[in-house]
Coordinates of C-alpha atoms in Angstrom, one line a residue:
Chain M
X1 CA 44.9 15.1 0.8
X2 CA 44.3 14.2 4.3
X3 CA 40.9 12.6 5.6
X4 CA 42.0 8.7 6.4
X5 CA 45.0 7.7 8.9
X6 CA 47.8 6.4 7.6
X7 CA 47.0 2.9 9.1
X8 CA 43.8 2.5 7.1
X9 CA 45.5 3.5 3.9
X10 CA 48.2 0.7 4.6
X11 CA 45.7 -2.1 5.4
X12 CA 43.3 -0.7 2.7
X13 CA 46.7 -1.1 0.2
X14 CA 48.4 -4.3 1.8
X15 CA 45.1 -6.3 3.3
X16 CA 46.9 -9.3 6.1
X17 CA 45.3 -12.3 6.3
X18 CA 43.2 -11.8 3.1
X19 CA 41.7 -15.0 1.9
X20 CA 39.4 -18.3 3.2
X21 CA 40.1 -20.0 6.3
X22 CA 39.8 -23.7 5.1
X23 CA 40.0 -24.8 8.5
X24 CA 37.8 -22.0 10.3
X25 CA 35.7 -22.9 13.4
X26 CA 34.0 -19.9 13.1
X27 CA 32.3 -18.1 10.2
X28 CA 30.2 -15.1 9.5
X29 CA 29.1 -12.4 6.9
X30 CA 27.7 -8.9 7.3
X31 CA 27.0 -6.5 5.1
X32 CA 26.0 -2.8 4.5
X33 CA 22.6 -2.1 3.3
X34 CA 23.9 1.6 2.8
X35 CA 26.8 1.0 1.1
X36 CA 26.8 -2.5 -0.4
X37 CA 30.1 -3.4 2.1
X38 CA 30.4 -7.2 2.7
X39 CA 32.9 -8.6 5.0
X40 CA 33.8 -12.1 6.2
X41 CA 35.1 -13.1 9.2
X42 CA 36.8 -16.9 9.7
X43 CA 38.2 -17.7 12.9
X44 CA 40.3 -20.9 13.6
X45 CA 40.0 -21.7 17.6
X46 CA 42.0 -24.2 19.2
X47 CA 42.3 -24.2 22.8
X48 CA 40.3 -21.2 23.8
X49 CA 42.8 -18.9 21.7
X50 CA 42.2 -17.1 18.4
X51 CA 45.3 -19.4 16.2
X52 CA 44.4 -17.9 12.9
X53 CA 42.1 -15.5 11.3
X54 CA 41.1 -14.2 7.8
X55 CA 38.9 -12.2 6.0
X56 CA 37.5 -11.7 2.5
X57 CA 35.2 -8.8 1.2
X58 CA 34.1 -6.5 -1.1
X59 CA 33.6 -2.6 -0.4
X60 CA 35.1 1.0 0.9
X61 CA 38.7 1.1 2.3
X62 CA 37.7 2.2 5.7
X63 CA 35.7 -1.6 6.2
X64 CA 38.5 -3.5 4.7
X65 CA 41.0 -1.6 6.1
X66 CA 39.4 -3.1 9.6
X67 CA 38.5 -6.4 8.5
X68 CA 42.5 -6.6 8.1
X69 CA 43.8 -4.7 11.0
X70 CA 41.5 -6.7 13.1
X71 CA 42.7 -10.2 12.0
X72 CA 45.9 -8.7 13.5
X73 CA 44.7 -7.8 16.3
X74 CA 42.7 -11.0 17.3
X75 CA 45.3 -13.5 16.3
X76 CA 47.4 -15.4 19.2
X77 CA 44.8 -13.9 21.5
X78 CA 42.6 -15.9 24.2
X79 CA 38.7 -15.9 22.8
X80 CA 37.6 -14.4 26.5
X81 CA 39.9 -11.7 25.6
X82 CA 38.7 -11.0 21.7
X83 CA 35.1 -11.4 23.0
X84 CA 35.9 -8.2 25.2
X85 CA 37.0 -6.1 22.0
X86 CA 34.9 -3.2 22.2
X87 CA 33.9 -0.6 19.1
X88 CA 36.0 2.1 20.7
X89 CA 39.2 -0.9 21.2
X90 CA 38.7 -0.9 17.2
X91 CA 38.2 2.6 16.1
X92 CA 41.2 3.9 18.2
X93 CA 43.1 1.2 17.1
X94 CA 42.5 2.5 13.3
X95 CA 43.8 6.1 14.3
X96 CA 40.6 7.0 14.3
X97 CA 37.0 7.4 11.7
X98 CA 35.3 10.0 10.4
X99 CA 31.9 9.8 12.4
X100 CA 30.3 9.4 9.0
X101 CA 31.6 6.2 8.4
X102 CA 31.6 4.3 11.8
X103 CA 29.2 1.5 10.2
X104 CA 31.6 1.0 7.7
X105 CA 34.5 0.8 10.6
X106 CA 32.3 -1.8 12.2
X107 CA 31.3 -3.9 9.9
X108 CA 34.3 -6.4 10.5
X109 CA 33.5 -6.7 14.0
X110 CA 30.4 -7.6 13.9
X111 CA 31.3 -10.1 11.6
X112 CA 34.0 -11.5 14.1
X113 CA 31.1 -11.1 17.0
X114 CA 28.8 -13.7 15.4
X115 CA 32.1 -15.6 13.5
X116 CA 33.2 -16.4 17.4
X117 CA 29.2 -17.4 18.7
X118 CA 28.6 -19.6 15.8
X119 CA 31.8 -21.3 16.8
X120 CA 30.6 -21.2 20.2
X121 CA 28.2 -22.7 19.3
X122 CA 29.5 -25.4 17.5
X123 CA 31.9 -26.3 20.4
X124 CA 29.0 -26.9 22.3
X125 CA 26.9 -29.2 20.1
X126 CA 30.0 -30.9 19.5
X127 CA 32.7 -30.3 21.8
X128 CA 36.2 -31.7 20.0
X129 CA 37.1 -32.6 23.7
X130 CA 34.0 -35.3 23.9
X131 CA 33.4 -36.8 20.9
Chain X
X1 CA 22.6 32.5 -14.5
X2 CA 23.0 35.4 -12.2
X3 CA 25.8 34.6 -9.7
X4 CA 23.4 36.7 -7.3
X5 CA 21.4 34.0 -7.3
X6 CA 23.5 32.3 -4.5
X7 CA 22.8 35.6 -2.2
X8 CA 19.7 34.4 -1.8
X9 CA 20.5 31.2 -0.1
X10 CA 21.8 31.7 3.2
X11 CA 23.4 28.5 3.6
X12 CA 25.6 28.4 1.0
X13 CA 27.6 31.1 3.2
X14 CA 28.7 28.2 5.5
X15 CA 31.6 26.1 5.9
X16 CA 32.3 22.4 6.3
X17 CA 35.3 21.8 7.7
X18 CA 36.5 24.5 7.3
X19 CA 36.1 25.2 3.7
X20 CA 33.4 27.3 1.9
X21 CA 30.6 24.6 1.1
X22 CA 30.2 23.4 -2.3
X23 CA 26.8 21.9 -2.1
X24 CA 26.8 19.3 -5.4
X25 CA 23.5 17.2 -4.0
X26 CA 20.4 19.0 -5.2
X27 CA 19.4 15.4 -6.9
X28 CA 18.9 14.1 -3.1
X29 CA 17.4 17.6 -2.0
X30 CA 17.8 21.6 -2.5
X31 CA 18.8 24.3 -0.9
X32 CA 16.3 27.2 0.3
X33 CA 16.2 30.5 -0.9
X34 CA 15.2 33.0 1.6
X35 CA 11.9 33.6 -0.3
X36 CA 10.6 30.3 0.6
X37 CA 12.1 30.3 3.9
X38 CA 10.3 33.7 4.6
X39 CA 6.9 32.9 2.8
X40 CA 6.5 29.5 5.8
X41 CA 7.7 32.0 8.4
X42 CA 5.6 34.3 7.4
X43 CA 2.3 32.4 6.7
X44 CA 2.9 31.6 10.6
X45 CA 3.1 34.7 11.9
X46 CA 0.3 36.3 9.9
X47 CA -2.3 33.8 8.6
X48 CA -1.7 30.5 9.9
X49 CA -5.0 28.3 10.7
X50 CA -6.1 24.6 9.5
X51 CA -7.7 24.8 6.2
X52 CA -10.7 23.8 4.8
X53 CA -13.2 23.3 7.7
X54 CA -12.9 26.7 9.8
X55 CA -15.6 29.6 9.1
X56 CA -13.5 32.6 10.6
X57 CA -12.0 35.0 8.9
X58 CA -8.2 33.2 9.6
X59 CA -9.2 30.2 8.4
X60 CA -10.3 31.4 5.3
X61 CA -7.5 33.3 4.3
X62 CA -5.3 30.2 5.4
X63 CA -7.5 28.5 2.8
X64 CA -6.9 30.8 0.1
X65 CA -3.2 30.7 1.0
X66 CA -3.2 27.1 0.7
X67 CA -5.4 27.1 -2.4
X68 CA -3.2 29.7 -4.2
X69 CA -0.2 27.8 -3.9
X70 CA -1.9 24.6 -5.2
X71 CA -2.9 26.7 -8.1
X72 CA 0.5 28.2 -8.9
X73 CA 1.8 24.6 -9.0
X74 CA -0.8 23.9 -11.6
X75 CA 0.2 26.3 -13.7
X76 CA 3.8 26.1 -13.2
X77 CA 3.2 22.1 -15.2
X78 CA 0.2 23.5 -17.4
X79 CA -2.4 21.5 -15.5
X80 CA -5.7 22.9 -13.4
X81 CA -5.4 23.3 -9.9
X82 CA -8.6 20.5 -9.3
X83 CA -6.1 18.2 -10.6
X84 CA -3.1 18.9 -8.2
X85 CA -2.9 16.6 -5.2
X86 CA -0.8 17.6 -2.3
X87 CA 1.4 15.0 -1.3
X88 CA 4.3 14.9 1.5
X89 CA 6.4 14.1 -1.5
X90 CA 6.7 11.7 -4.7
X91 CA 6.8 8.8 -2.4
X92 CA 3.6 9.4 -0.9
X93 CA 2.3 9.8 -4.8
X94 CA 3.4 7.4 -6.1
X95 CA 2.1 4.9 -3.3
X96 CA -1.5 7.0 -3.7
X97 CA -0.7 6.3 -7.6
X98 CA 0.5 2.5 -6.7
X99 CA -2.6 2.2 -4.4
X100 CA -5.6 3.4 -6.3
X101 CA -4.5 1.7 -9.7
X102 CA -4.4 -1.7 -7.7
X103 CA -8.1 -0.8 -6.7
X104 CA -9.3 -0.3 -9.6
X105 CA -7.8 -1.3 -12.8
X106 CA -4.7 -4.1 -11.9
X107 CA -6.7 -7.8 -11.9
X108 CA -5.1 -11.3 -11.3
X109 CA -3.1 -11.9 -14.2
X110 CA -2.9 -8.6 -15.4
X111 CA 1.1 -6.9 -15.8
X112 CA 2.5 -3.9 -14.4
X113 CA 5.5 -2.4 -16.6
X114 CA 8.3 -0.4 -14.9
X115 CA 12.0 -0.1 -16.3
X116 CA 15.5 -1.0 -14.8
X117 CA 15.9 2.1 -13.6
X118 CA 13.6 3.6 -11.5
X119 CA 14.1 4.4 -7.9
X120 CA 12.9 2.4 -5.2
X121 CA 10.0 4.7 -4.6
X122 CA 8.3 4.0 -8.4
X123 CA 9.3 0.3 -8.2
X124 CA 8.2 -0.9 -4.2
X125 CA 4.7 0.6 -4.4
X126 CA 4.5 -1.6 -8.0
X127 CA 5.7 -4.5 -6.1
X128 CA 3.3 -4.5 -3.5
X129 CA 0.8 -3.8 -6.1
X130 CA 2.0 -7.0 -8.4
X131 CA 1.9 -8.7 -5.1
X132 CA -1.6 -7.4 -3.6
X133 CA -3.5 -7.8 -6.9
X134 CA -1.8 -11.4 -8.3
X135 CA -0.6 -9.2 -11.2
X136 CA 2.6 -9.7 -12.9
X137 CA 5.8 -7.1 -13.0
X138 CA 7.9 -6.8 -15.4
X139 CA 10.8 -4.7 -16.5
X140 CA 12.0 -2.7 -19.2
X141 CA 15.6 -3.0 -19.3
X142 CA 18.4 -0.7 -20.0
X143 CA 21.1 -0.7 -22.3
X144 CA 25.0 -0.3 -21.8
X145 CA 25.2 3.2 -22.7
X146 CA 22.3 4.0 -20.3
X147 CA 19.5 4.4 -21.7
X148 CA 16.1 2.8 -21.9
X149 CA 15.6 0.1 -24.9
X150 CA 12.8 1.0 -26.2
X151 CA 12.4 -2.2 -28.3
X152 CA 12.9 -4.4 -25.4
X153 CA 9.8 -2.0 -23.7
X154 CA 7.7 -2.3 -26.7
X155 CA 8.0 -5.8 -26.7
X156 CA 6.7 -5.9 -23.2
X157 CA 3.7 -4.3 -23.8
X158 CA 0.3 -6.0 -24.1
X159 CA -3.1 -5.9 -23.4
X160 CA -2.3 -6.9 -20.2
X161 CA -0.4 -4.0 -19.3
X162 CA -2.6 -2.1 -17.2
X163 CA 0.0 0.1 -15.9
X164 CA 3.8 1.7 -17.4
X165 CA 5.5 3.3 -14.8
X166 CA 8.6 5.1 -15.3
X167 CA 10.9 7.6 -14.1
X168 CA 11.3 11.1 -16.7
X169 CA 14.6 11.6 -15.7
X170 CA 16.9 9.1 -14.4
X171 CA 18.4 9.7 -10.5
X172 CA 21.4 7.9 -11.3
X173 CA 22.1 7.5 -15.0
X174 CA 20.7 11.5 -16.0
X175 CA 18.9 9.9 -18.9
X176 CA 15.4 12.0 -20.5
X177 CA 13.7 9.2 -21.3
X178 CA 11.2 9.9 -24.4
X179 CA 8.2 10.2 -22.2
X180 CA 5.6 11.6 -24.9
X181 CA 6.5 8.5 -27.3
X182 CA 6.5 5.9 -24.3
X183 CA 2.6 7.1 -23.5
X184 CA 1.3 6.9 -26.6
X185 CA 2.5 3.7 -27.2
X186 CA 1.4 2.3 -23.7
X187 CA -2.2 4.0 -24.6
X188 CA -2.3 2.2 -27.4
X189 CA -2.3 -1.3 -25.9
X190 CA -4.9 0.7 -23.3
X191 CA -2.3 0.9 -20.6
X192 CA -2.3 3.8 -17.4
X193 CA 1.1 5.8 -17.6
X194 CA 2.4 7.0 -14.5
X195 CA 5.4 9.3 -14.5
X196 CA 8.3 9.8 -11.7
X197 CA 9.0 13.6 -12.3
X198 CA 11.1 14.1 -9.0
X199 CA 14.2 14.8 -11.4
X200 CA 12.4 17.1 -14.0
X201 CA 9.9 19.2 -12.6
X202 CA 12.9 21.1 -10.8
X203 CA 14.9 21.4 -13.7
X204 CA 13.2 21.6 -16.9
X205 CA 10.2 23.2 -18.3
X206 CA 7.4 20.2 -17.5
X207 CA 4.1 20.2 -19.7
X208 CA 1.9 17.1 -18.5
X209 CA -0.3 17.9 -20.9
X210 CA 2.9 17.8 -23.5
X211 CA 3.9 14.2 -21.7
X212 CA 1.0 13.0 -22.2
X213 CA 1.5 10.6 -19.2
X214 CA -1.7 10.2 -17.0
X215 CA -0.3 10.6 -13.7
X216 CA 2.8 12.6 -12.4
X217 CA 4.3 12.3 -9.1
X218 CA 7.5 15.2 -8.0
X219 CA 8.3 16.8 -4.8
X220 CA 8.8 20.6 -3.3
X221 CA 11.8 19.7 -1.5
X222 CA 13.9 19.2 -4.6
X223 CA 12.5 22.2 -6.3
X224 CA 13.5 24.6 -3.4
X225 CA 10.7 24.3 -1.6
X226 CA 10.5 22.9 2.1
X227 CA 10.2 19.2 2.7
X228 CA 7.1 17.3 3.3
X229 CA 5.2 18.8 0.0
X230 CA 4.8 17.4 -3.0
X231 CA 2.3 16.9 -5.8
X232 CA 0.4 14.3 -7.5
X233 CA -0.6 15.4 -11.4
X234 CA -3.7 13.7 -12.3
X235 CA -6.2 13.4 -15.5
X236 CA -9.5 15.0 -13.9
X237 CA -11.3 12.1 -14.9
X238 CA -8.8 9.4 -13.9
X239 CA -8.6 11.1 -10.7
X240 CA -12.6 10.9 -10.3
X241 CA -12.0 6.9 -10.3
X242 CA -9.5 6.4 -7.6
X243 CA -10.1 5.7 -4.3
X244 CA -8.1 7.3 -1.3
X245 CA -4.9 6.1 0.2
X246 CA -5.2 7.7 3.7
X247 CA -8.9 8.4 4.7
X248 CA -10.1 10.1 7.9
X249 CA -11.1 14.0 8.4
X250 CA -11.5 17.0 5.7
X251 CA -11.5 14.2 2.4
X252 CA -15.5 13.1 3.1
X253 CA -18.9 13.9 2.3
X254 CA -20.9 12.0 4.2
X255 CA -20.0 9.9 7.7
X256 CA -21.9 7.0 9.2
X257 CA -20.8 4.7 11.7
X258 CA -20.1 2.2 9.1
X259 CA -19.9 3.6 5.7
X260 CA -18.9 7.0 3.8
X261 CA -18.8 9.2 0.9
X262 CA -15.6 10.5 -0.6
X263 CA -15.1 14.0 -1.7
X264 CA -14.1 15.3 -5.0
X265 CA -10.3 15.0 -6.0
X266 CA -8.2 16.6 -4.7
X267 CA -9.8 16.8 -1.4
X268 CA -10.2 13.1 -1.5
X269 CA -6.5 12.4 -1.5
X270 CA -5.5 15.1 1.3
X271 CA -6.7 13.4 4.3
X272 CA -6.1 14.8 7.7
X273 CA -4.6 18.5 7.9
X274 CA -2.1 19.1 5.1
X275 CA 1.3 20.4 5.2
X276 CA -0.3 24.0 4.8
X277 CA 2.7 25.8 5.6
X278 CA 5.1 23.7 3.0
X279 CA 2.8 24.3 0.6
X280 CA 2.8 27.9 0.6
X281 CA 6.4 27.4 0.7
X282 CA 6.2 25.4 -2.5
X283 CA 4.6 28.2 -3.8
X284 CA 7.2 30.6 -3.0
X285 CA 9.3 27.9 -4.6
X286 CA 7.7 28.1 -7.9
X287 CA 7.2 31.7 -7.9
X288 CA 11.5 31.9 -7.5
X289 CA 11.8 29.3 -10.0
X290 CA 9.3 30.9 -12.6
X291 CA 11.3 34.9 -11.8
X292 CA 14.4 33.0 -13.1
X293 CA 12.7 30.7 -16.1
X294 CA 12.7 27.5 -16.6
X295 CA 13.8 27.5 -19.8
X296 CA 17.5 29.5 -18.2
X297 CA 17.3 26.9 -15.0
X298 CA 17.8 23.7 -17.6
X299 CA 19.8 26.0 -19.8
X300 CA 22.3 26.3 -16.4
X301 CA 22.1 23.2 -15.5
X302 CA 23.3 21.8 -19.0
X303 CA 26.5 24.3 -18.8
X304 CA 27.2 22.6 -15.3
X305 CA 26.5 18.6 -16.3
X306 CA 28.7 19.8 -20.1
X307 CA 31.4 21.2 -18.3
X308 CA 31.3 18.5 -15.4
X309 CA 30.7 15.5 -17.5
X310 CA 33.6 16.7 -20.2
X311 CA 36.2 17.0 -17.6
X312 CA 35.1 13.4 -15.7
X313 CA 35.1 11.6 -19.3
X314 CA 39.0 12.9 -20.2
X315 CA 40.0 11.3 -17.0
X316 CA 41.0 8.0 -18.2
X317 CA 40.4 6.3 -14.3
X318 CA 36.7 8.3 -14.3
X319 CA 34.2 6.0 -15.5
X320 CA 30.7 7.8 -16.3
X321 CA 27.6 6.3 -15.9
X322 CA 24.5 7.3 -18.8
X323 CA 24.4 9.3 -22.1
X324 CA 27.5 11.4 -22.5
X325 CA 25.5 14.4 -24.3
X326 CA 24.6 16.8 -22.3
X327 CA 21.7 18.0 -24.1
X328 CA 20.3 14.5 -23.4
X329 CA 20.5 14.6 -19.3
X330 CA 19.4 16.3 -16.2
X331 CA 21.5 18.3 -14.2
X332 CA 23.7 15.1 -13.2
X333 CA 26.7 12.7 -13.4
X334 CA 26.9 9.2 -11.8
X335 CA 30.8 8.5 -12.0
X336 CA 32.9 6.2 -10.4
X337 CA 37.2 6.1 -10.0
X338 CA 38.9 3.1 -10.6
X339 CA 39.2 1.0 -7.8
X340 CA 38.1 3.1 -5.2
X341 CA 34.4 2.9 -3.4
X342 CA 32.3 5.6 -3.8
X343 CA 32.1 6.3 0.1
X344 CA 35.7 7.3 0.3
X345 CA 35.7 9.2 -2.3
X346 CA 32.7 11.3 -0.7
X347 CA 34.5 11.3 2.4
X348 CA 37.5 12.5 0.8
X349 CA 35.8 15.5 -0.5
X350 CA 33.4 16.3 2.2
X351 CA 37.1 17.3 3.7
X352 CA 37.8 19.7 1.0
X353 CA 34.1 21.1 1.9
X354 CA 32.4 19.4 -0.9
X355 CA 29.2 17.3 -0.8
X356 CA 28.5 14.6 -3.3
X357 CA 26.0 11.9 -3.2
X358 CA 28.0 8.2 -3.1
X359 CA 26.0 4.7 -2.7
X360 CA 23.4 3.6 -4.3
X361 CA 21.0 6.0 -4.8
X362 CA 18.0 4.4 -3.9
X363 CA 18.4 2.1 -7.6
X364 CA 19.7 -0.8 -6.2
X365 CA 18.5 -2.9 -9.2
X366 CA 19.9 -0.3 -12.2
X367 CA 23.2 -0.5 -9.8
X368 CA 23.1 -4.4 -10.1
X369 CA 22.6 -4.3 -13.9
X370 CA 25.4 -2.4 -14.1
X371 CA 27.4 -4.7 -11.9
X372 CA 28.5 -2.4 -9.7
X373 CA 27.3 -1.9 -5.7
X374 CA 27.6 2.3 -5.6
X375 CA 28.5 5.4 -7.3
X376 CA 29.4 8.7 -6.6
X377 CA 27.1 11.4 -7.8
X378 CA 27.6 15.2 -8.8
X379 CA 24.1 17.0 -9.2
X380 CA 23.9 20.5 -9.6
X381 CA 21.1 23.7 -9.6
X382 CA 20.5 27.3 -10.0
X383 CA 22.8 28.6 -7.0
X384 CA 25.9 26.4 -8.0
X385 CA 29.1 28.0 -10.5
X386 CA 31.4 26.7 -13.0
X387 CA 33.8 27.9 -10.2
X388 CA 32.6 25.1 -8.2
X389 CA 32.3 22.7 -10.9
X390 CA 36.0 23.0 -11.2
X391 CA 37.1 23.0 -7.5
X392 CA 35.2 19.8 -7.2
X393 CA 37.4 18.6 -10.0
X394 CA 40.6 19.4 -8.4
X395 CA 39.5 17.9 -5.3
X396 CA 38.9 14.9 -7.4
X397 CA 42.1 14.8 -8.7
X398 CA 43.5 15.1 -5.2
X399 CA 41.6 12.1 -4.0
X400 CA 42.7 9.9 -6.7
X401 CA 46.6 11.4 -6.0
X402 CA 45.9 9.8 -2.4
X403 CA 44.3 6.8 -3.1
X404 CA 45.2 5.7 -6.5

């Protein structure tokens, strides 16, 4: 039965990086009103590059599927260069989605969006390098 | 059923990616047969004017056009037609229900029953109620197997219940609930009963009189009618008592610049033009519904849900949400497979063509008490087959090949 690419099926069946981030900088949750989809996004950020991120979550295999090819994607990666991920980057990078289930597809990175500002903005009310 | 039923509507000739459609949604909304399609078109073409206020000739007949329809959906739940309030849909009725209840007979204090299972649309209008009036909600709950405890409701009853809302047939779980024996024993503690019929009127032979519940809320759409119709049952003289939800022209007496006079239900709850036009096509609706019976419409769509429900419940990965008897359920199953969310399984099968429901169905608390965020749902009417039944079954196996 066809319907999801290959690459979703293999993330959706062998999640990477699923699990807490102990030492994340960056944290956020988003969720699917429709669907009841949650996803979190935890980034560690260490010198202006992405050095680890993981995800946990509940829902379809299309947003978890994602949430782990995105943690993939991210990782080893300077933050000016995540922060310029774009939906399309995402959804080609999953082989593409039905049109149907872009939220779902999504979720994770808007996760990841507000996981990098809130450790934006942590860096700035208390920037490692000052204290 | 007559498989030339599904001749007459023309959408089920389509395809969806390439496959023949299998349309297994009617619980979210029905298909059209070219009857009511033809009775809006033509009431535009021939006799289309606003209602109520015109004195030429068009406008009258519009009127009686509009006023014969109202009557047929009288008669098609045994009611009068003084006592049938058009309504874009059950929403809109139940808020008008929600609305005029908290006007006149919730107080501070009082409690507002509703059970674990209604859909959003019979439990927000009782919140804001609750909220508006300081009264207190409270919930009947469900049990495992899916259907209303009827101890836990009893209990829950007292003099201050002023109002039991509940759904007659479950969106989700398929469940009758005992409607007749709920009312009496809310009238007894002198409580309003207001009933969510958007998942029987289509489906089974409805008596309000038989229900005994005071109100009834259901909607065309659902009933193969057009959308943006629907009806509110009422007593005659609980109706009299409540005051309108939306007021401005054609449901007045008397204007001044700072008061007015209501008119006479049904009037009084059909302010500004009506949906004229999708309430002639509700007619038409009824009229196709009443050629086949209703009696052979819920006979149908028991074959469908026994056939449906017996397959999913032999699957050991299928899990089955509500009573597993037939005999006890509308024309639907709530299922889930083991490990998979309900979105790709309905994605999976929209591929093969097919078109079930998965989420949460509007019941996002019955979904919590069942600890679980979504299910897929099969629902069925007149125009589907056992044929289709059992390609959606087959699909289903497929999916769970792929993603097991």
């Amino acid at each position: 039965m066809t319907g999801y690419e290959e690459i979703i099926l293999d993330h959706w069946r062998h999640p990477r990086n699923k699990g807490r981030l102990p030492d994340a900088t960056g944290s956020a949750v988003e969720a699917n009103p429709l669907c009841g989809d949650i996803v979190r996004m935890e980034v560690k950020v260490a010198d202006g590059v992405v050095a680890a991120a993981r995800f946990t979550g509940e829902g379809c295999a299309i947003s978890l599927a994602s949430a782990s090819l995105l943690t993939e994607l991210i990782t080893g990666k300077p933050v000016a260069e995540v922060e310029k991920l774009t939906d399309e980057d995402l959804l080609s990078a999953l082989g593409g989605v039905v049109k149907t289930r872009l939220s779902c597809a999504l979720l994770p990175l808007g996760a990841l969006r507000r996981a990098l500002a809130a450790e934006d903005s942590s860096r700035r009310t208390l920037p490692p390098s000052e204290v | 059923m007559d498989a030339r039923i599904r001749n007459d509507f023309p959408i089920l000739d389509r395809t969806v990616h390439g496959k023949p459609l299998v349309y297994l949604d009617s619980a979210a909304t029905s298909m059209k047969p070219r009857a009511v399609i033809e009775a809006e078109a033509d009431f535009y073409r021939e006799s289309y004017a606003n209602v109520r206020r015109g004195v030429y000739a068009l406008a009258a007949e519009a009127n009686e056009r509009y006023e014969e329809a109202r009557a047929k959906v009288a008669s098609f739940i045994g009611a009068q037609p003084g006592e049938v309030v058009f309504t874009r849909g059950t929403t809109e009725a139940l808020n008008l229900a929600a609305w005029g209840l908290g006007e006149t007979v919730v107080e501070p204090g009082d409690e507002i029953l509703v059970t674990e299972m209604e859909h959003h649309a019979n439990l927000l209008p009782w919140q804001e109620t609750a909220r508006r009036r300081g009264a207190r909600l409270a919930a009947a709950v469900v049990t495992p197997s899916g259907e209303l405890d009827l101890d836990d409701l009893r209990a829950k009853l007292s003099r201050r219940t002023k109002v039991v809302a509940l759904v007659h047939v479950s969106n989700v779980l398929g469940t009758v609930n005992p409607v007749a024996e709920i009312a009496a024993e809310a009238h007894r503690v002198g409580a309003i009963v207001v009933l969510d019929a958007a998942q029987s009127v289509p489906h089974m032979p409805v008596d309000v009189r038989e229900l005994g519940a005071d109100l009834v809320a259901f909607s065309g759409h659902k009933m193969l009618g057009p959308t943006g119709i629907g009806a509110l049952w009422g007593r005659a003289d609980l109706l009299a008592e409540l005051p309108p939800l939306l007021t401005g022209g054609e449901m007045v007496r008397e204007v001044w610049l700072n008061w007015a006079t209501w008119d006479e239900p049904p009037a009084r709850f059909e302010g500004g033009t009506p949906p004229i036009a999708q309430a002639i096509g509700l007619g038409a609706a009824v009229d196709y519904l009443t050629r086949i019976g209703m009696e052979a419409v819920r006979r149908h769509g028991e074959e469908l849900t026994a056939l449906a429900l017996g397959e999913l419940l032999a699957r050991p990965h299928v899990t089955v949400y509500g009573p597993h008897d037939p005999g006890v359920r509308g024309a639907l199953v709530a299922f889930s497979l083991a490990g998979i969310h309900p979105h790709d399984v309905a994605t999976l099968l929209d591929q093969e063509g097919i078109a079930i429901r998965g989420g949460h169905h509007c019941a996002q608390p019955l979904h919590r008490r069942f600890g679980i965020p979504a299910t897929c749902r099969a629902s069925f009417y007149v125009y589907n087959t056992p044929e289709e039944v059992k390609r959606f079954l087959s699909a289903l196996d497929r999916v769970w090949e792929a993603l097991r």
